Structure formats: C-alpha cells, structure tokens
Amino acid sequence: MNQKGGAGKTTTVGQTAHRAVKRGKRVLIVECDPQGNSTLAFTQYKAGAHEARPPCSLADVLDPRTKRPTEEAIVHTHREGLDILPGGFKDLQAVADNLISQMGAERRLSTALEAVDDLYDHILFDTRPASDLITRNAMWAADNAVIVTEALEWSVSGLKLSLETIAEMREYVDKDLPIAGFVVNRFQSKRIDEIKWMEWIRAASAQQGIPILGLPVPFYAELSRLAESGTGIDENPKASPKMAVIGETYDAVLDAITA
C-alpha cells in the first residue's frame, strides 16, 4: 500500500503473486483499486464500454442489492494457480459510496472472502492510493501490509500517510495490522535526491523496526512491460540477469508476508 499513486503497488502485488505460484502455491489477487490496473494486466477486461467490463466483480459481491457469490467473480489468469477478483472499475467506487453509512461497512470484504479462503494459500490485495472505505476493507481483511514507496518526496509522504492510517485503524477500530516491510521501487541510484530519500527510508526502517525487503528495485523498462502484461519475471525466457536479481526482492516480500 501507499497513499500516493504510481509507487509500484500493482507491480509488487503481481510479481509477488508469481513468485508464490512458482513455489506451488495457489494465489488470489483482489483488485481494490477502481482504476483497475491489476484487472487490466491479468484479464481482457477494460474500464470503458459496459460490454468490456467484468460480468461479475468485487463491486457485485459487496453490493447489498446484488450480493453475488464471491466465487462467481473470480477470474482465472493465464497462469495456473493464479486467480484474480476484478474490482469492477468505477462500479466499485459507486458501491463503496453506498456502503459508507451501513453497519460493518469496513468488514464486508473480509466476510466475502471467507467463502473462498480455503481455495487459496495466499490472498494479495492491490489497494488504491487513498485511505477510503475500499482500502480500509482491504486492511481489515489482511494479515499484514507491505508499504511500497519510491525514494522521492511525494512517495515518502504517501508512506507516512499509510503509517498514520494503520495507526488509526489500531486506535479507532481495534484492527492491528502488522507491517511486513517496505519495498523501495523504481530507484535511480545516480540521482542525488533519491539517495537522500533512500537514507530517510533506511532511518525510518531502523527507527520503527520495519525491514526494507530485498534490494531497492531499480527503474527498469523491462519490469514495467512485464507488469503491464501480467507476466512473471520467471515466465520470461529472455529475462536478463538484472531481472533475476529483481526477482529476489519479490521473493523477500513473499517470505515476509508469509512468515
């Protein structure tokens, strides 16, 4: 999670899911962002015309007017063992707006996932850059959180807001969400400003006892192309040695969230 967009949350979720499947695990990605980047990467559905959107989605599952079974909304991806629960694009936001005033609104996703929990070894949530009801639902359903950040001022500000939101969940709704670690994404080691913010992240990591998982993921076009097509690093037969090293960071993420 991170409350700034573009930090690399979808890439981190997708590649971590692929690493788990590589280990023989069954994984479900839950799309909690109306922008729908995970849905775009792993399915043929689009956010535009109605006929291009998922026939059943998380929006339909959470909507008290439809209450569609969770398993009906799950879509198999190209990779055996990796499924996704599409969010429903703008429909998800509309449903969230209607749920705000209802009892137990922040626990609807957790309840919905109980029906499919036994089908998967790991469930990963791709959250939006906001602390709205959808994100709080994901936080309530999760066992822990990974905060993804760039070594840039705006992204670090989003990291700070994420820490505050987790603290508020603990204080106001009695939800303790452990932070499994930080992931530093799109790092450019030759930029002076990024070196400075990387030092800040390391200091925050040491002060709060939150590990930085793996090595900083460098700014790399090949990784972006894989993410946009829903392809795992290990699925690319032409992956460079540099990509293999990047894959080790996602192994570290998987180890941290399953420890």
PDB file of C-alpha atoms in Angstrom:
ATOM      1  CA  MET A   1       0.000   0.000   0.000  1.00  0.00           C
ATOM      2  CA  ASN A   2       0.912   3.661  -0.375  1.00  0.00           C
ATOM      3  CA  GLN A   3      -1.350   6.678  -0.437  1.00  0.00           C
ATOM      4  CA  LYS A   4       0.448   8.105  -3.461  1.00  0.00           C
ATOM      5  CA  GLY A   5      -0.297   6.742  -6.899  1.00  0.00           C
ATOM      6  CA  GLY A   6       2.390   5.328  -9.157  1.00  0.00           C
ATOM      7  CA  ALA A   7       4.604   3.920  -6.415  1.00  0.00           C
ATOM      8  CA  GLY A   8       4.560   0.438  -7.922  1.00  0.00           C
ATOM      9  CA  LYS A   9       1.936  -1.317  -5.805  1.00  0.00           C
ATOM     10  CA  THR A  10       0.417  -3.253  -8.709  1.00  0.00           C
ATOM     11  CA  THR A  11       3.824  -4.414  -9.926  1.00  0.00           C
ATOM     12  CA  THR A  12       4.741  -5.565  -6.429  1.00  0.00           C
ATOM     13  CA  VAL A  13       1.469  -7.448  -5.958  1.00  0.00           C
ATOM     14  CA  GLY A  14       1.679  -9.095  -9.368  1.00  0.00           C
ATOM     15  CA  GLN A  15       5.303 -10.200  -9.161  1.00  0.00           C
ATOM     16  CA  THR A  16       4.911 -11.410  -5.571  1.00  0.00           C
ATOM     17  CA  ALA A  17       1.916 -13.477  -6.694  1.00  0.00           C
ATOM     18  CA  HIS A  18       4.003 -15.005  -9.476  1.00  0.00           C
ATOM     19  CA  ARG A  19       6.785 -15.909  -7.033  1.00  0.00           C
ATOM     20  CA  ALA A  20       4.247 -17.692  -4.822  1.00  0.00           C
ATOM     21  CA  VAL A  21       2.820 -19.653  -7.754  1.00  0.00           C
ATOM     22  CA  LYS A  22       6.353 -20.609  -8.733  1.00  0.00           C
ATOM     23  CA  ARG A  23       6.613 -22.224  -5.283  1.00  0.00           C
ATOM     24  CA  GLY A  24       3.491 -24.257  -5.953  1.00  0.00           C
ATOM     25  CA  LYS A  25       1.032 -22.043  -4.062  1.00  0.00           C
ATOM     26  CA  ARG A  26      -2.459 -21.011  -5.139  1.00  0.00           C
ATOM     27  CA  VAL A  27      -2.890 -17.238  -5.099  1.00  0.00           C
ATOM     28  CA  LEU A  28      -5.805 -14.826  -5.408  1.00  0.00           C
ATOM     29  CA  ILE A  29      -5.249 -11.160  -6.229  1.00  0.00           C
ATOM     30  CA  VAL A  30      -8.082  -8.925  -5.035  1.00  0.00           C
ATOM     31  CA  GLU A  31      -8.426  -5.716  -7.036  1.00  0.00           C
ATOM     32  CA  CYS A  32      -9.257  -2.935  -4.561  1.00  0.00           C
ATOM     33  CA  ASP A  33      -8.498  -0.014  -6.863  1.00  0.00           C
ATOM     34  CA  PRO A  34     -11.257   1.344  -9.136  1.00  0.00           C
ATOM     35  CA  GLN A  35      -8.529   2.281 -11.612  1.00  0.00           C
ATOM     36  CA  GLY A  36      -8.147  -1.456 -12.110  1.00  0.00           C
ATOM     37  CA  ASN A  37      -4.513  -1.867 -13.107  1.00  0.00           C
ATOM     38  CA  SER A  38      -4.305  -5.470 -11.890  1.00  0.00           C
ATOM     39  CA  THR A  39      -7.513  -6.273 -13.758  1.00  0.00           C
ATOM     40  CA  LEU A  40      -6.101  -4.685 -16.915  1.00  0.00           C
ATOM     41  CA  ALA A  41      -2.859  -6.647 -16.568  1.00  0.00           C
ATOM     42  CA  PHE A  42      -4.283 -10.083 -15.800  1.00  0.00           C
ATOM     43  CA  THR A  43      -7.571 -10.141 -17.740  1.00  0.00           C
ATOM     44  CA  GLN A  44      -9.048  -8.982 -21.032  1.00  0.00           C
ATOM     45  CA  TYR A  45     -11.487  -6.653 -19.283  1.00  0.00           C
ATOM     46  CA  LYS A  46     -11.369  -2.905 -19.833  1.00  0.00           C
ATOM     47  CA  ALA A  47     -12.710   0.124 -17.992  1.00  0.00           C
ATOM     48  CA  GLY A  48     -14.545   1.622 -20.964  1.00  0.00           C
ATOM     49  CA  ALA A  49     -17.612   0.178 -22.655  1.00  0.00           C
ATOM     50  CA  HIS A  50     -20.013  -1.780 -20.481  1.00  0.00           C
ATOM     51  CA  GLU A  51     -19.574  -4.978 -22.507  1.00  0.00           C
ATOM     52  CA  ALA A  52     -15.810  -4.849 -21.918  1.00  0.00           C
ATOM     53  CA  ARG A  53     -16.150  -4.814 -18.126  1.00  0.00           C
ATOM     54  CA  PRO A  54     -16.318  -7.970 -15.978  1.00  0.00           C
ATOM     55  CA  PRO A  55     -19.798  -9.555 -15.903  1.00  0.00           C
ATOM     56  CA  CYS A  56     -19.301 -10.082 -12.180  1.00  0.00           C
ATOM     57  CA  SER A  57     -16.807  -8.280  -9.952  1.00  0.00           C
ATOM     58  CA  LEU A  58     -15.962  -7.325  -6.395  1.00  0.00           C
ATOM     59  CA  ALA A  59     -18.455  -4.491  -6.770  1.00  0.00           C
ATOM     60  CA  ASP A  60     -21.244  -7.032  -7.330  1.00  0.00           C
ATOM     61  CA  VAL A  61     -20.045  -9.125  -4.393  1.00  0.00           C
ATOM     62  CA  LEU A  62     -20.037  -6.182  -1.977  1.00  0.00           C
ATOM     63  CA  ASP A  63     -23.206  -4.518  -3.271  1.00  0.00           C
ATOM     64  CA  PRO A  64     -26.032  -5.339  -0.812  1.00  0.00           C
ATOM     65  CA  ARG A  65     -28.500  -5.106  -3.703  1.00  0.00           C
ATOM     66  CA  THR A  66     -26.884  -7.952  -5.654  1.00  0.00           C
ATOM     67  CA  LYS A  67     -24.836  -9.979  -3.129  1.00  0.00           C
ATOM     68  CA  ARG A  68     -23.248 -12.127  -5.837  1.00  0.00           C
ATOM     69  CA  PRO A  69     -21.253 -15.112  -4.530  1.00  0.00           C
ATOM     70  CA  THR A  70     -17.546 -14.370  -4.331  1.00  0.00           C
ATOM     71  CA  GLU A  71     -16.574 -17.397  -6.393  1.00  0.00           C
ATOM     72  CA  GLU A  72     -18.687 -16.145  -9.316  1.00  0.00           C
ATOM     73  CA  ALA A  73     -16.496 -13.062  -9.644  1.00  0.00           C
ATOM     74  CA  ILE A  74     -13.138 -14.846  -9.635  1.00  0.00           C
ATOM     75  CA  VAL A  75     -11.288 -14.999 -12.957  1.00  0.00           C
ATOM     76  CA  HIS A  76      -8.535 -17.475 -13.824  1.00  0.00           C
ATOM     77  CA  THR A  77      -5.459 -15.828 -15.310  1.00  0.00           C
ATOM     78  CA  HIS A  78      -3.139 -17.247 -17.956  1.00  0.00           C
ATOM     79  CA  ARG A  79      -1.087 -18.887 -15.201  1.00  0.00           C
ATOM     80  CA  GLU A  80      -2.359 -21.988 -13.447  1.00  0.00           C
ATOM     81  CA  GLY A  81      -2.738 -21.298  -9.746  1.00  0.00           C
ATOM     82  CA  LEU A  82      -3.094 -17.528 -10.094  1.00  0.00           C
ATOM     83  CA  ASP A  83      -6.593 -16.037  -9.997  1.00  0.00           C
ATOM     84  CA  ILE A  84      -7.909 -12.500  -9.703  1.00  0.00           C
ATOM     85  CA  LEU A  85     -11.049 -10.957  -8.261  1.00  0.00           C
ATOM     86  CA  PRO A  86     -11.646  -7.908 -10.508  1.00  0.00           C
ATOM     87  CA  GLY A  87     -12.755  -4.763  -8.743  1.00  0.00           C
ATOM     88  CA  GLY A  88     -15.293  -3.595 -11.294  1.00  0.00           C
ATOM     89  CA  PHE A  89     -13.649  -0.270 -12.137  1.00  0.00           C
ATOM     90  CA  LYS A  90     -15.971   2.683 -11.432  1.00  0.00           C
ATOM     91  CA  ASP A  91     -18.711   0.334 -10.181  1.00  0.00           C
ATOM     92  CA  LEU A  92     -16.521  -0.451  -7.176  1.00  0.00           C
ATOM     93  CA  GLN A  93     -16.366   3.202  -6.185  1.00  0.00           C
ATOM     94  CA  ALA A  94     -20.141   3.551  -6.556  1.00  0.00           C
ATOM     95  CA  VAL A  95     -20.748   0.559  -4.296  1.00  0.00           C
ATOM     96  CA  ALA A  96     -18.269   1.859  -1.718  1.00  0.00           C
ATOM     97  CA  ASP A  97     -20.064   5.203  -1.644  1.00  0.00           C
ATOM     98  CA  ASN A  98     -23.344   3.407  -0.900  1.00  0.00           C
ATOM     99  CA  LEU A  99     -21.793   1.260   1.839  1.00  0.00           C
ATOM    100  CA  ILE A 100     -20.314   4.086   3.889  1.00  0.00           C
ATOM    101  CA  SER A 101     -23.369   4.562   6.108  1.00  0.00           C
ATOM    102  CA  GLN A 102     -24.064   0.855   6.636  1.00  0.00           C
ATOM    103  CA  MET A 103     -23.155  -1.217   9.666  1.00  0.00           C
ATOM    104  CA  GLY A 104     -19.950  -3.202   9.362  1.00  0.00           C
ATOM    105  CA  ALA A 105     -19.011  -1.468   6.124  1.00  0.00           C
ATOM    106  CA  GLU A 106     -15.278  -1.938   6.709  1.00  0.00           C
ATOM    107  CA  ARG A 107     -15.658  -5.703   7.168  1.00  0.00           C
ATOM    108  CA  ARG A 108     -17.658  -6.550   4.045  1.00  0.00           C
ATOM    109  CA  LEU A 109     -14.627  -7.711   2.042  1.00  0.00           C
ATOM    110  CA  SER A 110     -13.331  -9.875   4.883  1.00  0.00           C
ATOM    111  CA  THR A 111     -16.720 -11.557   5.153  1.00  0.00           C
ATOM    112  CA  ALA A 112     -16.963 -12.071   1.393  1.00  0.00           C
ATOM    113  CA  LEU A 113     -13.564 -13.762   1.229  1.00  0.00           C
ATOM    114  CA  GLU A 114     -14.472 -16.337   3.871  1.00  0.00           C
ATOM    115  CA  ALA A 115     -16.276 -18.295   1.155  1.00  0.00           C
ATOM    116  CA  VAL A 116     -13.082 -18.805  -0.884  1.00  0.00           C
ATOM    117  CA  ASP A 117     -10.386 -18.660   1.779  1.00  0.00           C
ATOM    118  CA  ASP A 118      -9.818 -22.431   1.724  1.00  0.00           C
ATOM    119  CA  LEU A 119      -9.196 -22.372  -2.028  1.00  0.00           C
ATOM    120  CA  TYR A 120      -6.004 -20.311  -1.773  1.00  0.00           C
ATOM    121  CA  ASP A 121      -2.721 -20.357   0.079  1.00  0.00           C
ATOM    122  CA  HIS A 122      -2.307 -16.581  -0.231  1.00  0.00           C
ATOM    123  CA  ILE A 123      -4.651 -13.671  -0.930  1.00  0.00           C
ATOM    124  CA  LEU A 124      -2.995 -10.403  -2.012  1.00  0.00           C
ATOM    125  CA  PHE A 125      -4.728  -7.028  -2.124  1.00  0.00           C
ATOM    126  CA  ASP A 126      -3.900  -4.348  -4.686  1.00  0.00           C
ATOM    127  CA  THR A 127      -5.047  -1.140  -2.986  1.00  0.00           C
ATOM    128  CA  ARG A 128      -5.693   2.338  -4.269  1.00  0.00           C
ATOM    129  CA  PRO A 129      -3.686   5.432  -3.209  1.00  0.00           C
ATOM    130  CA  ALA A 130      -6.235   6.560  -0.612  1.00  0.00           C
ATOM    131  CA  SER A 131      -7.448   5.645   2.870  1.00  0.00           C
ATOM    132  CA  ASP A 132     -11.074   5.352   1.775  1.00  0.00           C
ATOM    133  CA  LEU A 133     -13.578   2.604   2.583  1.00  0.00           C
ATOM    134  CA  ILE A 134     -12.235   0.263  -0.091  1.00  0.00           C
ATOM    135  CA  THR A 135      -8.691   0.468   1.260  1.00  0.00           C
ATOM    136  CA  ARG A 136      -9.902   0.059   4.836  1.00  0.00           C
ATOM    137  CA  ASN A 137     -11.774  -3.071   3.771  1.00  0.00           C
ATOM    138  CA  ALA A 138      -8.540  -4.497   2.380  1.00  0.00           C
ATOM    139  CA  MET A 139      -6.681  -3.549   5.545  1.00  0.00           C
ATOM    140  CA  TRP A 140      -9.319  -5.240   7.691  1.00  0.00           C
ATOM    141  CA  ALA A 141      -9.149  -8.424   5.608  1.00  0.00           C
ATOM    142  CA  ALA A 142      -5.338  -8.561   5.502  1.00  0.00           C
ATOM    143  CA  ASP A 143      -2.992 -10.280   7.946  1.00  0.00           C
ATOM    144  CA  ASN A 144      -0.226  -7.742   7.282  1.00  0.00           C
ATOM    145  CA  ALA A 145       0.745  -4.906   4.968  1.00  0.00           C
ATOM    146  CA  VAL A 146       3.657  -4.040   2.706  1.00  0.00           C
ATOM    147  CA  ILE A 147       4.246  -0.352   2.040  1.00  0.00           C
ATOM    148  CA  VAL A 148       5.646   0.281  -1.438  1.00  0.00           C
ATOM    149  CA  THR A 149       7.458   3.555  -1.999  1.00  0.00           C
ATOM    150  CA  GLU A 150       9.802   5.349  -4.313  1.00  0.00           C
ATOM    151  CA  ALA A 151      12.764   7.289  -2.954  1.00  0.00           C
ATOM    152  CA  LEU A 152      11.007  10.544  -3.804  1.00  0.00           C
ATOM    153  CA  GLU A 153       9.440  13.186  -1.582  1.00  0.00           C
ATOM    154  CA  TRP A 154       5.826  12.726  -2.696  1.00  0.00           C
ATOM    155  CA  SER A 155       6.029   8.954  -2.453  1.00  0.00           C
ATOM    156  CA  VAL A 156       7.601   9.129   1.001  1.00  0.00           C
ATOM    157  CA  SER A 157       4.743  11.435   2.016  1.00  0.00           C
ATOM    158  CA  GLY A 158       2.376   8.660   0.933  1.00  0.00           C
ATOM    159  CA  LEU A 159       4.381   6.218   3.039  1.00  0.00           C
ATOM    160  CA  LYS A 160       3.954   8.455   6.082  1.00  0.00           C
ATOM    161  CA  LEU A 161       0.198   8.707   5.481  1.00  0.00           C
ATOM    162  CA  SER A 162      -0.009   4.923   5.203  1.00  0.00           C
ATOM    163  CA  LEU A 163       1.690   4.554   8.574  1.00  0.00           C
ATOM    164  CA  GLU A 164      -0.791   7.023  10.057  1.00  0.00           C
ATOM    165  CA  THR A 165      -3.752   5.149   8.577  1.00  0.00           C
ATOM    166  CA  ILE A 166      -2.532   1.852  10.027  1.00  0.00           C
ATOM    167  CA  ALA A 167      -2.142   3.528  13.423  1.00  0.00           C
ATOM    168  CA  GLU A 168      -5.663   4.960  13.171  1.00  0.00           C
ATOM    169  CA  MET A 169      -7.089   1.531  12.341  1.00  0.00           C
ATOM    170  CA  ARG A 170      -5.474   0.222  15.513  1.00  0.00           C
ATOM    171  CA  GLU A 171      -6.746   3.102  17.647  1.00  0.00           C
ATOM    172  CA  TYR A 172     -10.282   3.569  16.367  1.00  0.00           C
ATOM    173  CA  VAL A 173     -11.479   0.164  15.126  1.00  0.00           C
ATOM    174  CA  ASP A 174      -9.130  -2.117  17.084  1.00  0.00           C
ATOM    175  CA  LYS A 175      -7.513  -3.612  13.980  1.00  0.00           C
ATOM    176  CA  ASP A 176      -3.836  -4.398  14.458  1.00  0.00           C
ATOM    177  CA  LEU A 177      -2.219  -4.628  11.026  1.00  0.00           C
ATOM    178  CA  PRO A 178       1.462  -5.590  11.242  1.00  0.00           C
ATOM    179  CA  ILE A 179       3.738  -4.008   8.650  1.00  0.00           C
ATOM    180  CA  ALA A 180       5.754  -6.750   6.986  1.00  0.00           C
ATOM    181  CA  GLY A 181       8.167  -4.269   5.455  1.00  0.00           C
ATOM    182  CA  PHE A 182       8.940  -1.514   2.978  1.00  0.00           C
ATOM    183  CA  VAL A 183       9.631  -2.069  -0.713  1.00  0.00           C
ATOM    184  CA  VAL A 184      11.622   0.647  -2.468  1.00  0.00           C
ATOM    185  CA  ASN A 185      10.639   0.814  -6.113  1.00  0.00           C
ATOM    186  CA  ARG A 186      11.994   2.495  -9.262  1.00  0.00           C
ATOM    187  CA  PHE A 187      15.181   3.539  -7.510  1.00  0.00           C
ATOM    188  CA  GLN A 188      17.684   5.558  -9.541  1.00  0.00           C
ATOM    189  CA  SER A 189      20.956   5.379  -7.653  1.00  0.00           C
ATOM    190  CA  LYS A 190      22.599   8.242  -9.562  1.00  0.00           C
ATOM    191  CA  ARG A 191      20.017  10.838  -8.559  1.00  0.00           C
ATOM    192  CA  ILE A 192      21.096  12.903  -5.562  1.00  0.00           C
ATOM    193  CA  ASP A 193      17.523  13.486  -4.392  1.00  0.00           C
ATOM    194  CA  GLU A 194      16.756   9.764  -4.450  1.00  0.00           C
ATOM    195  CA  ILE A 195      19.916   8.986  -2.491  1.00  0.00           C
ATOM    196  CA  LYS A 196      18.755  11.472   0.150  1.00  0.00           C
ATOM    197  CA  TRP A 197      15.273   9.982   0.412  1.00  0.00           C
ATOM    198  CA  MET A 198      16.701   6.471   0.446  1.00  0.00           C
ATOM    199  CA  GLU A 199      18.668   7.485   3.522  1.00  0.00           C
ATOM    200  CA  TRP A 200      15.431   8.759   5.099  1.00  0.00           C
ATOM    201  CA  ILE A 201      13.704   5.436   4.373  1.00  0.00           C
ATOM    202  CA  ARG A 202      16.594   3.493   5.912  1.00  0.00           C
ATOM    203  CA  ALA A 203      16.467   5.693   9.013  1.00  0.00           C
ATOM    204  CA  ALA A 204      12.695   5.214   9.326  1.00  0.00           C
ATOM    205  CA  SER A 205      13.159   1.479   8.881  1.00  0.00           C
ATOM    206  CA  ALA A 206      15.694   1.330  11.697  1.00  0.00           C
ATOM    207  CA  GLN A 207      13.720   3.622  13.998  1.00  0.00           C
ATOM    208  CA  GLN A 208      10.406   1.796  13.617  1.00  0.00           C
ATOM    209  CA  GLY A 209      11.754  -1.721  13.276  1.00  0.00           C
ATOM    210  CA  ILE A 210      10.201  -2.181   9.835  1.00  0.00           C
ATOM    211  CA  PRO A 211      12.548  -4.013   7.451  1.00  0.00           C
ATOM    212  CA  ILE A 212      13.321  -2.941   3.912  1.00  0.00           C
ATOM    213  CA  LEU A 213      12.535  -6.048   1.887  1.00  0.00           C
ATOM    214  CA  GLY A 214      15.237  -7.057  -0.547  1.00  0.00           C
ATOM    215  CA  LEU A 215      17.265  -4.604  -2.572  1.00  0.00           C
ATOM    216  CA  PRO A 216      15.717  -1.421  -3.985  1.00  0.00           C
ATOM    217  CA  VAL A 217      14.015  -2.265  -7.275  1.00  0.00           C
ATOM    218  CA  PRO A 218      15.684  -0.165  -9.983  1.00  0.00           C
ATOM    219  CA  PHE A 219      13.882   1.911 -12.581  1.00  0.00           C
ATOM    220  CA  TYR A 220      13.743  -0.639 -15.388  1.00  0.00           C
ATOM    221  CA  ALA A 221      11.579  -0.576 -18.523  1.00  0.00           C
ATOM    222  CA  GLU A 222      11.609  -4.359 -18.887  1.00  0.00           C
ATOM    223  CA  LEU A 223       9.919  -4.759 -15.500  1.00  0.00           C
ATOM    224  CA  SER A 224       7.212  -2.269 -16.455  1.00  0.00           C
ATOM    225  CA  ARG A 225       6.469  -4.201 -19.641  1.00  0.00           C
ATOM    226  CA  LEU A 226       6.120  -7.440 -17.711  1.00  0.00           C
ATOM    227  CA  ALA A 227       3.838  -5.796 -15.153  1.00  0.00           C
ATOM    228  CA  GLU A 228       1.520  -4.353 -17.795  1.00  0.00           C
ATOM    229  CA  SER A 229       1.079  -7.766 -19.413  1.00  0.00           C
ATOM    230  CA  GLY A 230       0.645  -9.650 -16.137  1.00  0.00           C
ATOM    231  CA  THR A 231       3.786 -11.670 -16.843  1.00  0.00           C
ATOM    232  CA  GLY A 232       6.035 -13.005 -14.108  1.00  0.00           C
ATOM    233  CA  ILE A 233       9.768 -12.461 -14.186  1.00  0.00           C
ATOM    234  CA  ASP A 234      10.216 -16.238 -14.143  1.00  0.00           C
ATOM    235  CA  GLU A 235       7.900 -16.608 -17.177  1.00  0.00           C
ATOM    236  CA  ASN A 236      10.165 -14.530 -19.402  1.00  0.00           C
ATOM    237  CA  PRO A 237      12.704 -16.838 -21.102  1.00  0.00           C
ATOM    238  CA  LYS A 238      14.757 -13.807 -22.169  1.00  0.00           C
ATOM    239  CA  ALA A 239      14.952 -12.276 -18.706  1.00  0.00           C
ATOM    240  CA  SER A 240      18.268 -10.589 -18.049  1.00  0.00           C
ATOM    241  CA  PRO A 241      20.492 -11.367 -15.046  1.00  0.00           C
ATOM    242  CA  LYS A 242      19.409  -7.988 -13.690  1.00  0.00           C
ATOM    243  CA  MET A 243      15.788  -9.167 -13.729  1.00  0.00           C
ATOM    244  CA  ALA A 244      16.753 -12.292 -11.823  1.00  0.00           C
ATOM    245  CA  VAL A 245      18.174 -10.107  -9.050  1.00  0.00           C
ATOM    246  CA  ILE A 246      14.984  -8.025  -9.034  1.00  0.00           C
ATOM    247  CA  GLY A 247      13.013 -11.247  -8.646  1.00  0.00           C
ATOM    248  CA  GLU A 248      14.845 -11.908  -5.393  1.00  0.00           C
ATOM    249  CA  THR A 249      13.269  -8.777  -3.900  1.00  0.00           C
ATOM    250  CA  TYR A 250       9.802 -10.187  -4.597  1.00  0.00           C
ATOM    251  CA  ASP A 251      10.923 -13.455  -3.004  1.00  0.00           C
ATOM    252  CA  ALA A 252      11.803 -11.393   0.069  1.00  0.00           C
ATOM    253  CA  VAL A 253       8.343  -9.810   0.021  1.00  0.00           C
ATOM    254  CA  LEU A 254       6.709 -13.230  -0.163  1.00  0.00           C
ATOM    255  CA  ASP A 255       8.850 -14.534   2.685  1.00  0.00           C
ATOM    256  CA  ALA A 256       7.929 -11.528   4.831  1.00  0.00           C
ATOM    257  CA  ILE A 257       4.167 -11.699   4.333  1.00  0.00           C
ATOM    258  CA  THR A 258       4.035 -15.449   4.911  1.00  0.00           C
ATOM    259  CA  ALA A 259       6.393 -15.634   7.884  1.00  0.00           C
TER     260      ALA A 259
END
